[in-house]
Amino acid sequence: MTDTTTVAPAVAPAHGVTLTSAAAEKVRSLLMQEGRDDLKLRLAVQPGGCSGLIYQLYFDERTLDGDAAVAFGDNVEVVVDQMSVPYLDGATIDFEDTIQKQGFTIDNPNAQGSCACGDSFH
């Protein structure tokens, strides 16, 4: 069973995205494996996929004009670009590690539907 408790942000939220404790721990682990403490977890929405929009989730060392950032505990910062913030308000990033599924998931209350493959939404 996945831990769905969230880690309280260290600063006032600049965006409405939350990170579960399981996701924060996985991000910390990946950053330690990379030997980097200057990377941020970037979540963005881009045009694409069969439903119109796709998520991008990756590590980024850059800070762009208009970025909204929230720190979750030590060394974990989630950054969202200005254009993606309205699409992601209230979204939760989780990490699942089960026999059936391993990886990050995004639960977004703003998504009205998704495609059959689950890679895009509208």
Short mmCIF file of N, CA and C in Angstrom, two decimals:
data_model
loop_
_atom_site.label_atom_id
_atom_site.label_comp_id
_atom_site.label_asym_id
_atom_site.label_seq_id
_atom_site.Cartn_x
_atom_site.Cartn_y
_atom_site.Cartn_z
N MET A 1 0.83 -1.17 0.00
CA MET A 1 0.00 0.00 0.00
C MET A 1 0.88 1.24 0.00
N THR A 2 0.52 2.25 -0.74
CA THR A 2 1.30 3.46 -0.88
C THR A 2 0.96 4.46 0.22
N ASP A 3 2.01 5.10 0.77
CA ASP A 3 1.82 6.14 1.76
C ASP A 3 1.35 7.40 1.04
N THR A 4 0.18 7.89 1.37
CA THR A 4 -0.37 9.05 0.68
C THR A 4 -0.33 10.32 1.52
N THR A 5 0.40 10.27 2.65
CA THR A 5 0.53 11.49 3.43
C THR A 5 1.44 12.46 2.70
N THR A 6 1.20 13.74 2.86
CA THR A 6 2.01 14.73 2.18
C THR A 6 3.01 15.34 3.14
N VAL A 7 4.12 15.80 2.57
CA VAL A 7 5.14 16.48 3.34
C VAL A 7 4.79 17.96 3.31
N ALA A 8 4.75 18.60 4.46
CA ALA A 8 4.40 20.02 4.52
C ALA A 8 5.51 20.85 3.89
N PRO A 9 5.15 21.80 3.04
CA PRO A 9 6.16 22.66 2.42
C PRO A 9 6.88 23.48 3.48
N ALA A 10 8.17 23.74 3.22
CA ALA A 10 8.96 24.53 4.15
C ALA A 10 8.67 26.02 4.00
N VAL A 11 8.12 26.42 2.88
CA VAL A 11 7.77 27.82 2.63
C VAL A 11 6.34 27.89 2.16
N ALA A 12 5.78 29.08 2.15
CA ALA A 12 4.41 29.25 1.65
C ALA A 12 4.35 28.81 0.19
N PRO A 13 3.32 28.06 -0.20
CA PRO A 13 3.25 27.55 -1.57
C PRO A 13 3.20 28.66 -2.61
N ALA A 14 4.01 28.49 -3.63
CA ALA A 14 3.97 29.40 -4.76
C ALA A 14 3.19 28.75 -5.90
N HIS A 15 2.90 27.46 -5.76
CA HIS A 15 2.04 26.72 -6.68
C HIS A 15 1.25 25.72 -5.85
N GLY A 16 0.23 25.13 -6.43
CA GLY A 16 -0.64 24.24 -5.69
C GLY A 16 -0.30 22.78 -5.78
N VAL A 17 0.91 22.43 -6.21
CA VAL A 17 1.32 21.03 -6.33
C VAL A 17 1.86 20.55 -5.00
N THR A 18 1.45 19.33 -4.59
CA THR A 18 1.99 18.73 -3.38
C THR A 18 2.78 17.48 -3.75
N LEU A 19 3.60 17.05 -2.83
CA LEU A 19 4.46 15.90 -3.01
C LEU A 19 4.25 14.98 -1.82
N THR A 20 3.91 13.71 -2.07
CA THR A 20 3.73 12.78 -0.96
C THR A 20 5.09 12.47 -0.33
N SER A 21 5.06 11.93 0.86
CA SER A 21 6.31 11.57 1.54
C SER A 21 7.06 10.49 0.75
N ALA A 22 6.33 9.57 0.13
CA ALA A 22 6.97 8.52 -0.68
C ALA A 22 7.69 9.14 -1.89
N ALA A 23 7.06 10.10 -2.53
CA ALA A 23 7.67 10.76 -3.69
C ALA A 23 8.88 11.59 -3.26
N ALA A 24 8.75 12.31 -2.14
CA ALA A 24 9.87 13.12 -1.64
C ALA A 24 11.07 12.24 -1.31
N GLU A 25 10.82 11.09 -0.70
CA GLU A 25 11.90 10.17 -0.36
C GLU A 25 12.57 9.63 -1.62
N LYS A 26 11.79 9.30 -2.64
CA LYS A 26 12.37 8.80 -3.89
C LYS A 26 13.19 9.88 -4.58
N VAL A 27 12.71 11.12 -4.57
CA VAL A 27 13.46 12.23 -5.16
C VAL A 27 14.79 12.38 -4.43
N ARG A 28 14.77 12.37 -3.09
CA ARG A 28 16.00 12.47 -2.30
C ARG A 28 16.98 11.35 -2.68
N SER A 29 16.45 10.14 -2.81
CA SER A 29 17.28 8.98 -3.16
C SER A 29 17.91 9.16 -4.54
N LEU A 30 17.13 9.61 -5.50
CA LEU A 30 17.66 9.81 -6.86
C LEU A 30 18.72 10.91 -6.89
N LEU A 31 18.50 11.98 -6.13
CA LEU A 31 19.48 13.06 -6.07
C LEU A 31 20.78 12.58 -5.44
N MET A 32 20.67 11.74 -4.41
CA MET A 32 21.87 11.18 -3.78
C MET A 32 22.63 10.29 -4.76
N GLN A 33 21.89 9.48 -5.55
CA GLN A 33 22.53 8.62 -6.54
C GLN A 33 23.27 9.45 -7.59
N GLU A 34 22.70 10.60 -7.94
CA GLU A 34 23.33 11.48 -8.92
C GLU A 34 24.49 12.26 -8.32
N GLY A 35 24.54 12.33 -6.98
CA GLY A 35 25.57 13.11 -6.33
C GLY A 35 25.39 14.60 -6.54
N ARG A 36 24.14 15.02 -6.70
CA ARG A 36 23.84 16.43 -6.97
C ARG A 36 22.86 16.95 -5.93
N ASP A 37 23.08 18.18 -5.49
CA ASP A 37 22.12 18.81 -4.59
C ASP A 37 21.61 20.12 -5.16
N ASP A 38 21.94 20.38 -6.43
CA ASP A 38 21.53 21.61 -7.09
C ASP A 38 20.36 21.41 -8.04
N LEU A 39 19.82 20.19 -8.12
CA LEU A 39 18.74 19.90 -9.04
C LEU A 39 17.38 20.07 -8.38
N LYS A 40 16.42 20.51 -9.17
CA LYS A 40 15.03 20.66 -8.72
C LYS A 40 14.17 19.70 -9.52
N LEU A 41 13.07 19.25 -8.95
CA LEU A 41 12.12 18.41 -9.67
C LEU A 41 11.16 19.35 -10.39
N ARG A 42 11.19 19.33 -11.72
CA ARG A 42 10.34 20.21 -12.51
C ARG A 42 9.14 19.43 -13.03
N LEU A 43 7.95 19.99 -12.82
CA LEU A 43 6.71 19.44 -13.36
C LEU A 43 6.14 20.47 -14.32
N ALA A 44 5.84 20.03 -15.53
CA ALA A 44 5.32 20.94 -16.55
C ALA A 44 4.22 20.24 -17.33
N VAL A 45 3.40 21.05 -17.96
CA VAL A 45 2.36 20.56 -18.86
C VAL A 45 2.71 21.08 -20.25
N GLN A 46 2.70 20.19 -21.23
CA GLN A 46 3.04 20.57 -22.60
C GLN A 46 1.96 20.05 -23.55
N PRO A 47 1.77 20.74 -24.68
CA PRO A 47 0.84 20.21 -25.69
C PRO A 47 1.36 18.88 -26.22
N GLY A 48 0.46 17.93 -26.45
CA GLY A 48 0.86 16.65 -27.01
C GLY A 48 -0.05 15.53 -26.55
N GLY A 49 0.26 14.35 -27.01
CA GLY A 49 -0.52 13.18 -26.67
C GLY A 49 -1.87 13.17 -27.37
N CYS A 50 -2.58 12.07 -27.25
CA CYS A 50 -3.86 11.94 -27.95
C CYS A 50 -4.99 12.70 -27.27
N SER A 51 -4.79 13.14 -26.00
CA SER A 51 -5.84 13.91 -25.32
C SER A 51 -5.55 15.41 -25.29
N GLY A 52 -4.41 15.82 -25.78
CA GLY A 52 -4.11 17.24 -25.90
C GLY A 52 -2.98 17.76 -25.04
N LEU A 53 -2.78 17.21 -23.83
CA LEU A 53 -1.73 17.69 -22.93
C LEU A 53 -0.99 16.51 -22.31
N ILE A 54 0.30 16.69 -22.10
CA ILE A 54 1.10 15.65 -21.44
C ILE A 54 1.88 16.28 -20.28
N TYR A 55 2.20 15.47 -19.30
CA TYR A 55 3.03 15.90 -18.19
C TYR A 55 4.49 15.67 -18.54
N GLN A 56 5.33 16.56 -18.05
CA GLN A 56 6.77 16.35 -18.08
C GLN A 56 7.26 16.45 -16.65
N LEU A 57 8.01 15.47 -16.21
CA LEU A 57 8.54 15.41 -14.85
C LEU A 57 10.00 15.04 -14.97
N TYR A 58 10.90 15.96 -14.59
CA TYR A 58 12.32 15.72 -14.75
C TYR A 58 13.12 16.61 -13.80
N PHE A 59 14.39 16.27 -13.62
CA PHE A 59 15.28 17.09 -12.82
C PHE A 59 15.83 18.21 -13.69
N ASP A 60 15.94 19.39 -13.08
CA ASP A 60 16.40 20.56 -13.81
C ASP A 60 17.28 21.40 -12.89
N GLU A 61 18.37 21.89 -13.43
CA GLU A 61 19.24 22.78 -12.64
C GLU A 61 18.91 24.24 -12.87
N ARG A 62 18.09 24.52 -13.86
CA ARG A 62 17.76 25.90 -14.22
C ARG A 62 16.60 26.45 -13.38
N THR A 63 16.59 27.77 -13.26
CA THR A 63 15.43 28.49 -12.74
C THR A 63 15.03 29.46 -13.84
N LEU A 64 13.81 29.37 -14.31
CA LEU A 64 13.33 30.20 -15.41
C LEU A 64 12.49 31.35 -14.88
N ASP A 65 12.42 32.43 -15.65
CA ASP A 65 11.56 33.55 -15.28
C ASP A 65 10.13 33.07 -15.11
N GLY A 66 9.51 33.46 -14.02
CA GLY A 66 8.12 33.10 -13.77
C GLY A 66 7.93 31.75 -13.10
N ASP A 67 9.01 31.02 -12.82
CA ASP A 67 8.89 29.73 -12.13
C ASP A 67 8.27 29.91 -10.75
N ALA A 68 7.43 28.97 -10.38
CA ALA A 68 6.89 28.90 -9.02
C ALA A 68 7.55 27.70 -8.36
N ALA A 69 8.04 27.87 -7.15
CA ALA A 69 8.78 26.80 -6.49
C ALA A 69 8.31 26.62 -5.06
N VAL A 70 8.32 25.36 -4.62
CA VAL A 70 7.99 25.02 -3.24
C VAL A 70 9.02 23.99 -2.77
N ALA A 71 9.58 24.23 -1.59
CA ALA A 71 10.53 23.28 -0.99
C ALA A 71 9.75 22.30 -0.13
N PHE A 72 10.08 21.02 -0.26
CA PHE A 72 9.48 19.96 0.54
C PHE A 72 10.59 19.29 1.34
N GLY A 73 10.75 19.71 2.57
CA GLY A 73 11.80 19.14 3.41
C GLY A 73 13.17 19.52 2.91
N ASP A 74 14.16 18.70 3.25
CA ASP A 74 15.55 18.96 2.88
C ASP A 74 15.84 18.54 1.44
N ASN A 75 16.40 19.42 0.67
CA ASN A 75 16.93 19.14 -0.67
C ASN A 75 15.91 18.71 -1.70
N VAL A 76 14.62 18.93 -1.47
CA VAL A 76 13.62 18.58 -2.47
C VAL A 76 12.80 19.83 -2.78
N GLU A 77 12.95 20.29 -4.00
CA GLU A 77 12.21 21.47 -4.44
C GLU A 77 11.45 21.12 -5.72
N VAL A 78 10.15 21.43 -5.74
CA VAL A 78 9.33 21.21 -6.92
C VAL A 78 9.12 22.56 -7.60
N VAL A 79 9.43 22.61 -8.88
CA VAL A 79 9.34 23.84 -9.66
C VAL A 79 8.31 23.64 -10.77
N VAL A 80 7.45 24.64 -10.97
CA VAL A 80 6.44 24.61 -12.03
C VAL A 80 6.55 25.92 -12.80
N ASP A 81 6.59 25.82 -14.12
CA ASP A 81 6.65 27.04 -14.93
C ASP A 81 5.32 27.79 -14.87
N GLN A 82 5.40 29.08 -15.15
CA GLN A 82 4.24 29.97 -15.01
C GLN A 82 3.04 29.51 -15.84
N MET A 83 3.26 29.00 -17.03
CA MET A 83 2.15 28.58 -17.90
C MET A 83 1.48 27.30 -17.40
N SER A 84 2.21 26.46 -16.68
CA SER A 84 1.67 25.18 -16.21
C SER A 84 0.92 25.29 -14.88
N VAL A 85 1.19 26.34 -14.10
CA VAL A 85 0.61 26.47 -12.76
C VAL A 85 -0.91 26.30 -12.76
N PRO A 86 -1.67 26.97 -13.64
CA PRO A 86 -3.14 26.81 -13.59
C PRO A 86 -3.62 25.38 -13.88
N TYR A 87 -2.88 24.66 -14.71
CA TYR A 87 -3.26 23.28 -15.05
C TYR A 87 -2.97 22.31 -13.91
N LEU A 88 -2.06 22.70 -13.00
CA LEU A 88 -1.57 21.77 -11.98
C LEU A 88 -1.99 22.12 -10.56
N ASP A 89 -2.79 23.16 -10.39
CA ASP A 89 -3.23 23.56 -9.06
C ASP A 89 -4.01 22.42 -8.39
N GLY A 90 -3.54 21.97 -7.25
CA GLY A 90 -4.19 20.88 -6.53
C GLY A 90 -3.67 19.50 -6.88
N ALA A 91 -2.72 19.41 -7.81
CA ALA A 91 -2.18 18.11 -8.23
C ALA A 91 -1.25 17.55 -7.14
N THR A 92 -1.17 16.23 -7.07
CA THR A 92 -0.31 15.54 -6.13
C THR A 92 0.62 14.60 -6.89
N ILE A 93 1.91 14.70 -6.60
CA ILE A 93 2.90 13.78 -7.16
C ILE A 93 3.14 12.70 -6.11
N ASP A 94 3.03 11.45 -6.53
CA ASP A 94 3.25 10.32 -5.64
C ASP A 94 4.27 9.39 -6.29
N PHE A 95 4.79 8.45 -5.52
CA PHE A 95 5.67 7.42 -6.06
C PHE A 95 5.16 6.08 -5.60
N GLU A 96 4.95 5.19 -6.56
CA GLU A 96 4.49 3.83 -6.25
C GLU A 96 5.60 2.84 -6.53
N ASP A 97 5.76 1.88 -5.65
CA ASP A 97 6.74 0.83 -5.84
C ASP A 97 6.11 -0.49 -5.42
N THR A 98 5.32 -1.05 -6.33
CA THR A 98 4.64 -2.31 -6.08
C THR A 98 5.01 -3.30 -7.17
N ILE A 99 4.53 -4.51 -7.03
CA ILE A 99 4.79 -5.52 -8.04
C ILE A 99 4.13 -5.18 -9.37
N GLN A 100 3.03 -4.44 -9.30
CA GLN A 100 2.29 -4.08 -10.50
C GLN A 100 2.77 -2.80 -11.15
N LYS A 101 3.35 -1.91 -10.35
CA LYS A 101 3.69 -0.60 -10.89
C LYS A 101 4.83 0.03 -10.10
N GLN A 102 5.77 0.63 -10.83
CA GLN A 102 6.81 1.40 -10.17
C GLN A 102 7.00 2.70 -10.93
N GLY A 103 6.95 3.80 -10.22
CA GLY A 103 7.19 5.09 -10.83
C GLY A 103 6.38 6.18 -10.20
N PHE A 104 6.62 7.39 -10.69
CA PHE A 104 5.90 8.56 -10.21
C PHE A 104 4.52 8.61 -10.87
N THR A 105 3.54 9.04 -10.11
CA THR A 105 2.19 9.24 -10.62
C THR A 105 1.76 10.66 -10.28
N ILE A 106 0.86 11.20 -11.10
CA ILE A 106 0.34 12.54 -10.87
C ILE A 106 -1.18 12.45 -10.82
N ASP A 107 -1.72 12.83 -9.68
CA ASP A 107 -3.17 12.88 -9.51
C ASP A 107 -3.56 14.35 -9.65
N ASN A 108 -4.24 14.67 -10.75
CA ASN A 108 -4.56 16.05 -11.06
C ASN A 108 -6.08 16.25 -11.11
N PRO A 109 -6.64 16.99 -10.15
CA PRO A 109 -8.09 17.21 -10.16
C PRO A 109 -8.57 18.09 -11.31
N ASN A 110 -7.65 18.76 -12.00
CA ASN A 110 -8.01 19.61 -13.14
C ASN A 110 -8.16 18.84 -14.44
N ALA A 111 -7.67 17.61 -14.48
CA ALA A 111 -7.79 16.79 -15.69
C ALA A 111 -9.23 16.31 -15.83
N GLN A 112 -9.84 16.65 -16.94
CA GLN A 112 -11.23 16.26 -17.18
C GLN A 112 -11.35 14.85 -17.74
N GLY A 113 -10.27 14.36 -18.28
CA GLY A 113 -10.24 13.01 -18.83
C GLY A 113 -8.86 12.70 -19.34
N SER A 114 -8.61 11.45 -19.68
CA SER A 114 -7.33 11.05 -20.22
C SER A 114 -7.53 10.03 -21.32
N CYS A 115 -6.45 9.75 -22.03
CA CYS A 115 -6.53 8.77 -23.11
C CYS A 115 -6.40 7.36 -22.52
N ALA A 116 -6.60 6.37 -23.36
CA ALA A 116 -6.55 4.98 -22.90
C ALA A 116 -5.14 4.58 -22.42
N CYS A 117 -4.11 5.18 -23.03
CA CYS A 117 -2.75 4.82 -22.62
C CYS A 117 -2.37 5.48 -21.32
N GLY A 118 -3.09 6.52 -20.90
CA GLY A 118 -2.82 7.19 -19.63
C GLY A 118 -1.69 8.19 -19.66
N ASP A 119 -1.12 8.45 -20.84
CA ASP A 119 0.01 9.37 -20.94
C ASP A 119 -0.40 10.81 -21.16
N SER A 120 -1.64 11.07 -21.55
CA SER A 120 -2.04 12.45 -21.78
C SER A 120 -3.43 12.70 -21.19
N PHE A 121 -3.76 13.99 -21.06
CA PHE A 121 -5.03 14.35 -20.46
C PHE A 121 -5.58 15.61 -21.11
N HIS A 122 -6.82 15.95 -20.76
CA HIS A 122 -7.41 17.21 -21.21
C HIS A 122 -8.22 17.82 -20.09
#
